mmCIF file of C-alpha atoms in Angstrom:
data_model
loop_
_atom_site.group_PDB
_atom_site.id
_atom_site.type_symbol
_atom_site.label_atom_id
_atom_site.label_comp_id
_atom_site.label_asym_id
_atom_site.label_seq_id
_atom_site.Cartn_x
_atom_site.Cartn_y
_atom_site.Cartn_z
ATOM 1 C CA MET A 150 -94.193 -126.147 92.314
ATOM 2 C CA LYS A 151 -95.589 -122.555 92.819
ATOM 3 C CA ALA A 152 -95.053 -119.949 90.237
ATOM 4 C CA VAL A 153 -96.216 -116.468 89.286
ATOM 5 C CA VAL A 154 -98.193 -116.791 86.111
ATOM 6 C CA ILE A 155 -99.415 -114.143 83.630
ATOM 7 C CA ASP A 156 -102.144 -114.902 80.973
ATOM 8 C CA GLU A 157 -102.760 -111.312 79.661
ATOM 9 C CA TYR A 158 -101.215 -107.932 79.485
ATOM 10 C CA GLY A 159 -102.292 -105.581 82.260
ATOM 11 C CA PRO A 160 -101.658 -104.163 85.660
ATOM 12 C CA PRO A 161 -100.081 -106.116 88.559
ATOM 13 C CA GLU A 162 -103.397 -107.772 89.215
ATOM 14 C CA VAL A 163 -102.962 -109.864 86.113
ATOM 15 C CA LEU A 164 -100.213 -111.827 87.906
ATOM 16 C CA ARG A 165 -101.344 -114.834 89.821
ATOM 17 C CA LEU A 166 -99.869 -117.687 91.860
ATOM 18 C CA ALA A 167 -100.383 -121.024 90.423
ATOM 19 C CA ASP A 168 -99.142 -124.715 90.709
ATOM 20 C CA VAL A 169 -97.178 -125.486 87.492
ATOM 21 C CA GLU A 170 -94.972 -128.546 86.615
ATOM 22 C CA LYS A 171 -91.506 -128.445 88.048
ATOM 23 C CA PRO A 172 -89.048 -128.252 85.128
ATOM 24 C CA VAL A 173 -86.536 -131.057 84.499
ATOM 25 C CA PRO A 174 -83.198 -130.069 83.215
ATOM 26 C CA LYS A 175 -81.930 -131.098 79.689
ATOM 27 C CA ARG A 176 -78.377 -132.380 79.062
ATOM 28 C CA ASN A 177 -76.910 -128.835 78.765
ATOM 29 C CA GLU A 178 -79.049 -127.244 81.537
ATOM 30 C CA ILE A 179 -78.932 -126.540 85.242
ATOM 31 C CA LEU A 180 -82.060 -126.643 87.504
ATOM 32 C CA VAL A 181 -81.998 -123.935 90.204
ATOM 33 C CA ARG A 182 -84.022 -123.618 93.302
ATOM 34 C CA VAL A 183 -84.804 -119.865 93.071
ATOM 35 C CA ARG A 184 -84.182 -117.981 96.378
ATOM 36 C CA ALA A 185 -84.735 -114.353 95.293
ATOM 37 C CA VAL A 186 -85.754 -112.486 92.397
ATOM 38 C CA ALA A 187 -85.739 -108.772 91.140
ATOM 39 C CA VAL A 188 -88.786 -107.117 89.569
ATOM 40 C CA THR A 189 -87.459 -104.602 87.096
ATOM 41 C CA PHE A 190 -88.728 -101.474 85.298
ATOM 42 C CA GLY A 191 -88.405 -103.286 81.928
ATOM 43 C CA GLU A 192 -90.357 -106.345 83.172
ATOM 44 C CA CYS A 193 -93.271 -104.036 84.452
ATOM 45 C CA LYS A 194 -93.493 -102.346 80.997
ATOM 46 C CA ALA A 195 -93.413 -105.659 79.290
ATOM 47 C CA ARG A 196 -96.226 -106.930 81.525
ATOM 48 C CA ASN A 197 -98.708 -104.155 80.723
ATOM 49 C CA PHE A 198 -97.327 -103.286 77.226
ATOM 50 C CA LYS A 199 -98.482 -99.808 77.744
ATOM 51 C CA ILE A 200 -95.518 -98.403 75.789
ATOM 52 C CA PRO A 201 -96.265 -95.049 74.227
ATOM 53 C CA TYR A 202 -94.515 -94.285 70.807
ATOM 54 C CA SER A 203 -92.846 -91.273 72.394
ATOM 55 C CA GLN A 204 -90.917 -93.160 74.838
ATOM 56 C CA PHE A 205 -87.247 -92.872 74.064
ATOM 57 C CA TRP A 206 -86.372 -96.459 74.513
ATOM 58 C CA LEU A 207 -89.170 -97.847 72.215
ATOM 59 C CA PRO A 208 -89.985 -95.629 69.364
ATOM 60 C CA GLY A 209 -92.942 -96.316 67.020
ATOM 61 C CA PRO A 210 -91.198 -98.372 64.504
ATOM 62 C CA LEU A 211 -90.075 -100.791 67.247
ATOM 63 C CA TRP A 212 -93.584 -101.505 68.641
ATOM 64 C CA LEU A 213 -94.457 -104.288 66.221
ATOM 65 C CA PRO A 214 -91.225 -106.220 66.663
ATOM 66 C CA ALA A 215 -91.401 -105.780 70.432
ATOM 67 C CA ARG A 216 -94.976 -107.106 70.354
ATOM 68 C CA LEU A 217 -94.087 -110.068 68.171
ATOM 69 C CA MET A 218 -90.959 -110.787 70.495
ATOM 70 C CA LEU A 219 -92.998 -110.591 73.713
ATOM 71 C CA GLY A 220 -96.456 -112.109 72.433
ATOM 72 C CA PHE A 221 -98.927 -110.372 70.272
ATOM 73 C CA SER A 222 -102.353 -111.128 71.982
ATOM 74 C CA LYS A 223 -100.804 -112.355 75.273
ATOM 75 C CA PRO A 224 -97.364 -112.630 76.915
ATOM 76 C CA ARG A 225 -95.385 -115.357 75.124
ATOM 77 C CA HIS A 226 -93.844 -116.486 78.495
ATOM 78 C CA ALA A 227 -96.354 -117.526 80.997
ATOM 79 C CA ILE A 228 -93.828 -117.096 83.898
ATOM 80 C CA PRO A 229 -92.235 -113.695 84.127
ATOM 81 C CA GLY A 230 -88.786 -112.893 85.820
ATOM 82 C CA SER A 231 -85.325 -112.787 84.501
ATOM 83 C CA GLU A 232 -83.049 -111.674 87.379
ATOM 84 C CA MET A 233 -82.562 -114.350 90.202
ATOM 85 C CA SER A 234 -80.339 -115.949 92.633
ATOM 86 C CA GLY A 235 -80.608 -119.435 94.111
ATOM 87 C CA ASP A 236 -79.023 -122.896 94.603
ATOM 88 C CA VAL A 237 -78.155 -125.351 91.912
ATOM 89 C CA GLU A 238 -80.288 -128.459 92.629
ATOM 90 C CA ALA A 239 -79.547 -130.634 89.598
ATOM 91 C CA VAL A 240 -77.494 -130.503 86.286
ATOM 92 C CA GLY A 241 -77.818 -132.053 82.905
ATOM 93 C CA GLU A 242 -75.204 -134.750 82.002
ATOM 94 C CA ASP A 243 -73.208 -132.408 79.728
ATOM 95 C CA VAL A 244 -72.951 -129.670 82.223
ATOM 96 C CA THR A 245 -69.318 -129.066 83.612
ATOM 97 C CA SER A 246 -69.273 -125.518 85.025
ATOM 98 C CA PHE A 247 -71.850 -125.998 87.865
ATOM 99 C CA LYS A 248 -72.503 -128.685 90.456
ATOM 100 C CA PRO A 249 -75.497 -129.374 92.690
ATOM 101 C CA GLY A 250 -75.353 -127.323 95.823
ATOM 102 C CA GLY A 251 -73.651 -124.191 94.225
ATOM 103 C CA GLN A 252 -74.981 -120.791 94.935
ATOM 104 C CA ILE A 253 -75.509 -118.749 91.667
ATOM 105 C CA PHE A 254 -77.003 -115.548 90.413
ATOM 106 C CA GLY A 255 -77.699 -114.349 86.953
ATOM 107 C CA PHE A 256 -79.996 -113.085 84.173
ATOM 108 C CA ILE A 257 -82.372 -115.463 82.232
ATOM 109 C CA GLU A 258 -83.039 -114.348 78.678
ATOM 110 C CA GLY A 259 -86.317 -116.569 78.382
ATOM 111 C CA PHE A 260 -87.979 -115.391 81.561
ATOM 112 C CA GLY A 261 -89.240 -117.983 84.016
ATOM 113 C CA ALA A 262 -87.467 -116.852 87.318
ATOM 114 C CA ASP A 263 -90.608 -115.905 89.299
ATOM 115 C CA ALA A 264 -90.945 -119.577 90.381
ATOM 116 C CA GLU A 265 -89.797 -121.961 92.963
ATOM 117 C CA TYR A 266 -87.524 -123.668 90.263
ATOM 118 C CA VAL A 267 -86.197 -122.674 86.817
ATOM 119 C CA CYS A 268 -84.039 -124.381 84.209
ATOM 120 C CA PHE A 269 -81.659 -122.572 81.771
ATOM 121 C CA PRO A 270 -78.619 -123.521 79.673
ATOM 122 C CA GLU A 271 -75.198 -123.735 81.393
ATOM 123 C CA ASP A 272 -73.782 -121.005 79.164
ATOM 124 C CA ALA A 273 -76.555 -118.386 80.300
ATOM 125 C CA VAL A 274 -75.476 -115.124 81.975
ATOM 126 C CA VAL A 275 -75.064 -116.697 85.335
ATOM 127 C CA ALA A 276 -72.123 -117.101 87.775
ATOM 128 C CA ALA A 277 -71.278 -118.239 91.340
ATOM 129 C CA LYS A 278 -72.835 -115.928 93.956
ATOM 130 C CA PRO A 279 -70.131 -114.253 96.068
ATOM 131 C CA SER A 280 -70.084 -115.696 99.510
ATOM 132 C CA ASN A 281 -70.336 -112.206 101.009
ATOM 133 C CA MET A 282 -73.657 -111.385 99.396
ATOM 134 C CA THR A 283 -77.141 -112.541 100.353
ATOM 135 C CA TYR A 284 -79.511 -113.987 97.716
ATOM 136 C CA GLU A 285 -81.430 -110.758 97.806
ATOM 137 C CA GLU A 286 -78.439 -108.490 97.212
ATOM 138 C CA ALA A 287 -77.265 -110.841 94.308
ATOM 139 C CA ALA A 288 -80.611 -111.179 92.424
ATOM 140 C CA PRO A 289 -80.841 -107.549 91.117
ATOM 141 C CA VAL A 290 -77.308 -107.098 90.136
ATOM 142 C CA THR A 291 -77.133 -108.443 86.671
ATOM 143 C CA HIS A 292 -79.259 -106.304 84.504
ATOM 144 C CA GLY A 293 -77.929 -102.920 85.762
ATOM 145 C CA ALA A 294 -74.318 -104.156 85.700
ATOM 146 C CA LEU A 295 -74.549 -105.628 82.223
ATOM 147 C CA THR A 296 -76.204 -102.590 80.793
ATOM 148 C CA ALA A 297 -73.762 -100.211 82.376
ATOM 149 C CA LEU A 298 -70.807 -102.331 81.313
ATOM 150 C CA CYS A 299 -71.897 -102.237 77.715
ATOM 151 C CA PHE A 300 -71.907 -98.473 77.683
ATOM 152 C CA ILE A 301 -68.741 -97.971 79.618
ATOM 153 C CA ARG A 302 -66.998 -100.251 77.088
ATOM 154 C CA LYS A 303 -68.620 -98.409 74.187
ATOM 155 C CA ALA A 304 -67.321 -95.036 75.512
ATOM 156 C CA GLY A 305 -63.922 -96.269 75.780
ATOM 157 C CA ILE A 306 -63.435 -94.616 79.220
ATOM 158 C CA LYS A 307 -59.771 -94.234 80.093
ATOM 159 C CA GLU A 308 -57.863 -93.451 83.311
ATOM 160 C CA GLY A 309 -58.047 -89.739 84.186
ATOM 161 C CA GLU A 310 -61.045 -88.850 82.058
ATOM 162 C CA ARG A 311 -64.154 -87.234 83.550
ATOM 163 C CA VAL A 312 -67.494 -88.972 83.514
ATOM 164 C CA LEU A 313 -70.971 -87.634 84.117
ATOM 165 C CA VAL A 314 -73.584 -90.238 85.154
ATOM 166 C CA PHE A 315 -77.180 -89.092 85.159
ATOM 167 C CA GLY A 316 -79.435 -91.229 87.282
ATOM 168 C CA ALA A 317 -76.473 -92.304 89.402
ATOM 169 C CA SER A 318 -78.771 -93.908 92.121
ATOM 170 C CA GLY A 319 -80.676 -96.287 89.909
ATOM 171 C CA GLY A 320 -79.822 -99.835 88.962
ATOM 172 C CA ILE A 321 -77.735 -99.052 85.892
ATOM 173 C CA GLY A 322 -76.435 -95.800 87.274
ATOM 174 C CA ARG A 323 -74.987 -97.188 90.431
ATOM 175 C CA CYS A 324 -73.030 -99.757 88.430
ATOM 176 C CA ALA A 325 -71.879 -97.098 85.922
ATOM 177 C CA VAL A 326 -70.451 -94.959 88.753
ATOM 178 C CA GLN A 327 -68.503 -98.047 90.080
ATOM 179 C CA LEU A 328 -67.393 -99.389 86.792
ATOM 180 C CA ALA A 329 -66.220 -95.881 85.533
ATOM 181 C CA LYS A 330 -64.466 -95.389 88.841
ATOM 182 C CA ASN A 331 -62.718 -98.739 88.463
ATOM 183 C CA GLN A 332 -61.430 -97.643 84.921
ATOM 184 C CA GLY A 333 -59.693 -94.793 86.852
ATOM 185 C CA ALA A 334 -62.147 -92.026 85.743
ATOM 186 C CA HIS A 335 -63.186 -89.132 87.904
ATOM 187 C CA VAL A 336 -66.915 -89.669 88.087
ATOM 188 C CA THR A 337 -69.608 -87.039 88.869
ATOM 189 C CA GLY A 338 -73.025 -88.605 89.693
ATOM 190 C CA VAL A 339 -76.336 -86.718 89.276
ATOM 191 C CA CYS A 340 -79.433 -87.961 91.337
ATOM 192 C CA SER A 341 -82.303 -86.855 93.430
ATOM 193 C CA GLY A 342 -81.586 -85.567 97.021
ATOM 194 C CA PRO A 343 -82.919 -88.434 98.999
ATOM 195 C CA LYS A 344 -80.598 -91.112 97.296
ATOM 196 C CA MET A 345 -77.460 -88.808 97.585
ATOM 197 C CA ASP A 346 -75.895 -90.696 100.365
ATOM 198 C CA VAL A 347 -76.105 -94.024 98.508
ATOM 199 C CA VAL A 348 -74.185 -92.432 95.428
ATOM 200 C CA LYS A 349 -71.500 -90.984 97.642
ATOM 201 C CA ARG A 350 -70.904 -94.328 99.243
#
């Protein structure tokens, strides 16, 4: 099968298309034919690992643990990609939640989505794709939605409260606006001018 492969940290040019072995699902895994993937800001930062100490989301003390987690001298995972959508092609014998032919979308912790096929455990962050969404619409949903949901729950937002969302047009911000509104809050979104219509919708 074809897959995007990364052998070293660096700019987008370090990514290359290669032929790799098609994965085979274990007893508790599902094999998915990938139809769409999302390239996230976090994945781009992980790819080049040019993360200054001053960045708010990865201060100096966390540099070494992050490097150990992602790979010290080169990326630990040869195939990048964590957000995807696709079709279930096969399932392991212990899998009960998914069947071949099902359309799914989700987030893969161990990367590997930037390929024609990917395997991951049945209990991964994955769900049936809504029939009214295309593969391209479903692939980028999970990271922003899960991150926003984490903070919405942590804030304990209640009906009638007022919520201000900075960066309301980004992947996390768009979800935060919708989730806060769903909780019954009065939401004000802050974003750049060109994306104002998206946030209003």
